[in-house]
Amino acid sequence: MAKVLIIAGSKSDENFVKQALDLFDEWGIEYEFRIFSAHRNLEELIEFLKNLESDFKVIIAVAGLAAALPGVVASMTSLPVIGVPNNVGPLNGIDALLSIVQMPKGVPVGTMGIGNHGMRNAAYFAKRILDLEVSK
Amino acid sequence: MAKVLIIAGSKSDENFVKQALDLFDEWGIEYEFRIFSAHRNLEELIEFLKNLESDFKVIIAVAGLAAALPGVVASMTSLPVIGVPNNVGPLNGIDALLSIVQMPKGVPVGTMGIGNHGMRNAAYFAKRILDLEVSK
Amino acid sequence: MAKVLIIAGSKSDENFVKQALDLFDEWGIEYEFRIFSAHRNLEELIEFLKNLESDFKVIIAVAGLAAALPGVVASMTSLPVIGVPNNVGPLNGIDALLSIVQMPKGVPVGTMGIGNHGMRNAAYFAKRILDLEVSK
Amino acid sequence: MAKVLIIAGSKSDENFVKQALDLFDEWGIEYEFRIFSAHRNLEELIEFLKNLESDFKVIIAVAGLAAALPGVVASMTSLPVIGVPNNVGPLNGIDALLSIVQMPKGVPVGTMGIGNHGMRNAAYFAKRILDLEVSK
Amino acid sequence: MAKVLIIAGSKSDENFVKQALDLFDEWGIEYEFRIFSAHRNLEELIEFLKNLESDFKVIIAVAGLAAALPGVVASMTSLPVIGVPNNVGPLNGIDALLSIVQMPKGVPVGTMGIGNHGMRNAAYFAKRILDLEVSK
Amino acid sequence: MAKVLIIAGSKSDENFVKQALDLFDEWGIEYEFRIFSAHRNLEELIEFLKNLESDFKVIIAVAGLAAALPGVVASMTSLPVIGVPNNVGPLNGIDALLSIVQMPKGVPVGTMGIGNHGMRNAAYFAKRILDLEVSK
Amino acid sequence: MAKVLIIAGSKSDENFVKQALDLFDEWGIEYEFRIFSAHRNLEELIEFLKNLESDFKVIIAVAGLAAALPGVVASMTSLPVIGVPNNVGPLNGIDALLSIVQMPKGVPVGTMGIGNHGMRNAAYFAKRILDLEVSK
Amino acid sequence: MAKVLIIAGSKSDENFVKQALDLFDEWGIEYEFRIFSAHRNLEELIEFLKNLESDFKVIIAVAGLAAALPGVVASMTSLPVIGVPNNVGPLNGIDALLSIVQMPKGVPVGTMGIGNHGMRNAAYFAKRILDLEVSK
């Protein structure tokens, strides 16, 4: 069953996210990919997060601009949440980076770099967490 | 009955918010002031927003750092939402400004300046909206 | 009669503004669109603002670079003013954002995000204010 | 008669401006110092600028935050306008610098550095312009 | 045995790090705290990382300025590495944030916010990873 | 005889500068255009500035990157110097803006905006200074 | 024998580096060019640096993003190290500049500008150091 | 005889520079410390640089704000020039960093970090260059 949940804020993030999904495919790690906006489907998102199947170990949340998604996901689950700032819009992702990384204490998001490198590193970071189990 | 709802993300924002409350007191405008964090009490916040008494006309949402509160409030109500970036933390509020203002299309937040001027202007902006009614 | 007044700082903003006008058309909200520069036609702009027909409820002001227009409009009317920073020029709109949002106390501008998302959100925000009336 | 007009956006700029006034006193250059906010007394400011006594040769305009004053002054007179960004507020004057310097073509403001050095240099720059006459 | 390894780049980071250690103490999570600079003791650091006792599950790496430590740690181990940018120096930690978060693909660092909130969130994030085991 | 001296830091600035020259041609203002780099021909530049023909009233200095030219010109003459930051290089001219505008007290440069608007405004600003004479 | 060692963080930097190599060829200065990532081949890099042939006088280290390479090289050798920030990624090299230049005391990197100018200047700077010998 | 020449832009930089001088004293390296402003004593500076005693091997140039000094020194000598951005003024030295590091090709400045760490590293970097001789 799927171990990694990937949530992107918008359908337009699909190609961007694919970079991580390809790595999971290559590694044989099962994942589920969903699209929820923290701003457009907040209640559905919360409902979904409250009923997560228990096999998920890590969540990757991807968003651009005033990127609230990763923080909201971190606040609604107790799993480790990896945030990826997408470099969309006129500020090239520095807005998304700050919106994701500058979380108040108690609600951590493990933030990756802006854009393609960060998107792939989210997969690598998830794998490091999943490998903890295997190594036991 | 109260026409303006003010929500701050943290108890430590109280003195900062008081600058707006004093103006409302001076103008005889009734308000309700609540503290909810988008990251620490998200469900309570949503529950509260879904059951707003109908007399509210404007909401002011105040937050610092990765300031998700104003966007979340805007996504859960159809009232005009005014966002105020508090200048807390090492980046002096530029993180909060970008987290509040760079909203994706469909979920607008009317953003004020960083810090004290912005906090007072939130009251002035709310008054402009409330005065629309009176002037009819 | 027109409820929303949209003012852009330059003829070159027309296509940019159209994104909001299309939304108003779709919603059946009447608007008037004018071009005035705070720097090139300041007196005409002031004359125009002092004689606004009373039906206007909201003003949207759009400008790039050292974007003084929204602040000037806010200082000459008592209506709620929504400011939109256009992402023109080598700084991609961060200059316009700061020129619009960092208003001194007493003259508020409800600022939207930089560029296309912000331009559309200006229409959504105006609609939220207009809907206050309808809902009574 | 006074050759230099200094306009500051707020009474709280007085001490800041004094650095330039002291230089003019030392040099025996006559000046007039006025306080007008581009946002709070725009019409008075315009009225004043339209009736300037003909002896003024240079105008220095000082403002912080969303510093619209220098640009507005430049748009209402044909004299050379020197803009000084005051380092007030949480962004330490970078907002004022961009609001003053990034003027659209046709309405130039000769911008000085942020804060004390810039305030004094406004006097030095004004003197360079006034000395052009003397040297004839 | 210790599950969390905390490495700080300099002895002067000790008080800063203590915020996380106090949380681990409170939660009864064992940790080891070491000081190694990526720039002053690189070989010792590498030697230490290559001989890590197998019980460690997570590493927290704390550094300021050109903060190379977290990336270097991530490159020398296969454990999840959490990076914390300390807000020291004239740029208040924005240099450390970018030096930690902008990692090239393949070597991920889960980056926390700048300063105190980020330091505490490193502990919260580590706990989320450790809790994965417990929950099995 | 030429009243305006325009100095650009590099031959590659020629097309950029032409925007101002065209305005001077249109207005019938005589100018001289020279290329000197503050970094590659400093002594020639100084020699040239020390022997300026007396008819020059204003100097426009154009440079990109670590734009030292305008400050150096201001330090070697007593004429008003207008600085224009060219938006070349990966930082899009923000480096040139700060290198030109942040002058220490005593050596003022009247700085224009970054790029095309600023280049044209240099001509408009020069004209305002030249018009002071005519108006006597 | 080779006097200059050039190390780039990634194979994709080759064309960028070639600008410096061409200058060395033109000047008849011998060099060795190697690719090591501080994040992907750290131990090999260290091994290589510890066994440097004694003829090297200067090292040029080139990297983008969270550019740790120049600092790591400076920490493992006693030769002067010149750092070049490559302008790759969504932040256009400002991340690399800060990651290279903001070194803690004791481990200096002589940092060049971002991108092409900086890459060529690394060669010019290396030549200035090599010329010290010749001039004796 | 003195091997290192240190030039600071202003008398107020003396305490700042002392951090490097103390290191040279400790190491027994002779130096000469001079104050010249690129903006206030440019010709004297040039005269001095053209008549440098031949024993100097490295120059350290220290400046704040629109820090032109290091680039000017680099353009007037063929020695390696180390630039140090002092963190004075409202922008905390980011202006000085960009004014020093973003040099056009052909005139390199080996730039250190902003403030105290950078000032000390200038001494360490100078020592690395001087040690090249000794090691022969």
PDB file of C-alpha atoms in Angstrom, chain A residues 56-58 73-75 77-82 94 97-98 101-114 117-118 120-122 124-125 128-129 132-133 135-136, chain E residues 56-58 73-75 77-82 94 97-98 101-114 117-118 120-122 124-125 128-129 132-133 135-136:
ATOM      1  CA  PHE A  56       1.095   6.670   4.944  1.00  0.00           C
ATOM      2  CA  LYS A  57       4.420   7.564   6.501  1.00  0.00           C
ATOM      3  CA  VAL A  58       5.261  10.854   4.820  1.00  0.00           C
ATOM      4  CA  VAL A  73      -1.290  19.823   6.064  1.00  0.00           C
ATOM      5  CA  ALA A  74       1.293  19.854   8.879  1.00  0.00           C
ATOM      6  CA  SER A  75      -1.309  21.275  11.232  1.00  0.00           C
ATOM      7  CA  THR A  77      -1.678  15.466  10.672  1.00  0.00           C
ATOM      8  CA  SER A  78       1.091  14.143  12.872  1.00  0.00           C
ATOM      9  CA  LEU A  79       3.124  12.748   9.990  1.00  0.00           C
ATOM     10  CA  PRO A  80       6.307  14.429   8.785  1.00  0.00           C
ATOM     11  CA  VAL A  81       5.373  16.949   6.078  1.00  0.00           C
ATOM     12  CA  ILE A  82       7.802  17.945   3.330  1.00  0.00           C
ATOM     13  CA  ILE A  94      10.740  33.382  -3.068  1.00  0.00           C
ATOM     14  CA  LEU A  97       9.654  29.593   0.023  1.00  0.00           C
ATOM     15  CA  LEU A  98       8.974  32.071   2.828  1.00  0.00           C
ATOM     16  CA  VAL A 101       9.465  27.624   5.684  1.00  0.00           C
ATOM     17  CA  GLN A 102       8.682  30.391   8.187  1.00  0.00           C
ATOM     18  CA  MET A 103       6.281  28.241  10.262  1.00  0.00           C
ATOM     19  CA  PRO A 104       5.518  29.137  13.881  1.00  0.00           C
ATOM     20  CA  LYS A 105       6.802  26.765  16.530  1.00  0.00           C
ATOM     21  CA  GLY A 106       4.883  23.521  16.953  1.00  0.00           C
ATOM     22  CA  VAL A 107       3.927  23.005  13.320  1.00  0.00           C
ATOM     23  CA  PRO A 108       7.072  22.072  11.383  1.00  0.00           C
ATOM     24  CA  VAL A 109       7.401  21.741   7.625  1.00  0.00           C
ATOM     25  CA  GLY A 110      10.613  20.226   6.257  1.00  0.00           C
ATOM     26  CA  THR A 111      11.148  22.646   3.385  1.00  0.00           C
ATOM     27  CA  MET A 112      12.979  21.843   0.143  1.00  0.00           C
ATOM     28  CA  GLY A 113      14.561  24.306  -2.322  1.00  0.00           C
ATOM     29  CA  ILE A 114      12.559  26.313  -4.859  1.00  0.00           C
ATOM     30  CA  HIS A 117      15.780  20.613  -7.474  1.00  0.00           C
ATOM     31  CA  GLY A 118      13.463  20.966  -4.490  1.00  0.00           C
ATOM     32  CA  ARG A 120      13.164  15.954  -6.665  1.00  0.00           C
ATOM     33  CA  ASN A 121      14.738  16.354  -3.271  1.00  0.00           C
ATOM     34  CA  ALA A 122      11.307  15.906  -1.703  1.00  0.00           C
ATOM     35  CA  TYR A 124      14.898  11.776  -1.839  1.00  0.00           C
ATOM     36  CA  PHE A 125      13.985  13.078   1.604  1.00  0.00           C
ATOM     37  CA  ARG A 128      15.368   8.633   3.701  1.00  0.00           C
ATOM     38  CA  ILE A 129      12.472   8.541   6.141  1.00  0.00           C
ATOM     39  CA  LEU A 132      14.546   4.093   8.483  1.00  0.00           C
ATOM     40  CA  GLU A 133      12.002   1.307   8.769  1.00  0.00           C
ATOM     41  CA  SER A 135      16.958  -0.682   8.080  1.00  0.00           C
ATOM     42  CA  LYS A 136      15.593  -2.013  11.328  1.00  0.00           C
TER      43      LYS A 136
ATOM     44  CA  PHE E  56      20.389   7.450  15.359  1.00  0.00           C
ATOM     45  CA  LYS E  57      17.277   8.031  13.311  1.00  0.00           C
ATOM     46  CA  VAL E  58      17.444  11.759  12.605  1.00  0.00           C
ATOM     47  CA  VAL E  73      25.886  16.232   6.827  1.00  0.00           C
ATOM     48  CA  ALA E  74      23.185  15.234   4.346  1.00  0.00           C
ATOM     49  CA  SER E  75      25.856  14.271   1.832  1.00  0.00           C
ATOM     50  CA  THR E  77      24.785  10.053   5.783  1.00  0.00           C
ATOM     51  CA  SER E  78      21.607   8.435   4.576  1.00  0.00           C
ATOM     52  CA  LEU E  79      19.537   9.591   7.536  1.00  0.00           C
ATOM     53  CA  PRO E  80      16.984  12.385   7.221  1.00  0.00           C
ATOM     54  CA  VAL E  81      18.749  15.684   7.977  1.00  0.00           C
ATOM     55  CA  ILE E  82      16.886  18.685   9.361  1.00  0.00           C
ATOM     56  CA  ILE E  94      18.473  35.024   5.066  1.00  0.00           C
ATOM     57  CA  LEU E  97      18.301  30.026   4.931  1.00  0.00           C
ATOM     58  CA  LEU E  98      19.343  30.080   1.269  1.00  0.00           C
ATOM     59  CA  VAL E 101      17.507  25.109   1.589  1.00  0.00           C
ATOM     60  CA  GLN E 102      18.757  25.536  -2.008  1.00  0.00           C
ATOM     61  CA  MET E 103      20.359  22.064  -2.177  1.00  0.00           C
ATOM     62  CA  PRO E 104      21.001  20.417  -5.539  1.00  0.00           C
ATOM     63  CA  LYS E 105      18.934  17.343  -6.360  1.00  0.00           C
ATOM     64  CA  GLY E 106      19.956  14.141  -4.598  1.00  0.00           C
ATOM     65  CA  VAL E 107      21.053  15.657  -1.315  1.00  0.00           C
ATOM     66  CA  PRO E 108      17.946  16.876   0.534  1.00  0.00           C
ATOM     67  CA  VAL E 109      17.868  18.934   3.708  1.00  0.00           C
ATOM     68  CA  GLY E 110      14.495  19.402   5.429  1.00  0.00           C
ATOM     69  CA  THR E 111      14.831  23.086   6.242  1.00  0.00           C
ATOM     70  CA  MET E 112      13.136  24.852   9.166  1.00  0.00           C
ATOM     71  CA  GLY E 113      12.436  28.585   9.544  1.00  0.00           C
ATOM     72  CA  ILE E 114      15.086  31.146  10.534  1.00  0.00           C
ATOM     73  CA  HIS E 117      10.768  29.128  15.753  1.00  0.00           C
ATOM     74  CA  GLY E 118      12.847  27.056  13.363  1.00  0.00           C
ATOM     75  CA  ARG E 120      12.055  24.443  18.096  1.00  0.00           C
ATOM     76  CA  ASN E 121      10.358  23.119  15.005  1.00  0.00           C
ATOM     77  CA  ALA E 122      13.429  21.006  14.313  1.00  0.00           C
ATOM     78  CA  TYR E 124       8.939  18.817  16.560  1.00  0.00           C
ATOM     79  CA  PHE E 125       9.866  17.541  13.110  1.00  0.00           C
ATOM     80  CA  ARG E 128       7.227  13.247  13.970  1.00  0.00           C
ATOM     81  CA  ILE E 129       9.789  10.997  12.317  1.00  0.00           C
ATOM     82  CA  LEU E 132       6.476   6.732  12.897  1.00  0.00           C
ATOM     83  CA  GLU E 133       8.220   3.795  14.533  1.00  0.00           C
ATOM     84  CA  SER E 135       3.003   3.908  15.852  1.00  0.00           C
ATOM     85  CA  LYS E 136       3.726   0.628  14.159  1.00  0.00           C
TER      86      LYS E 136
END
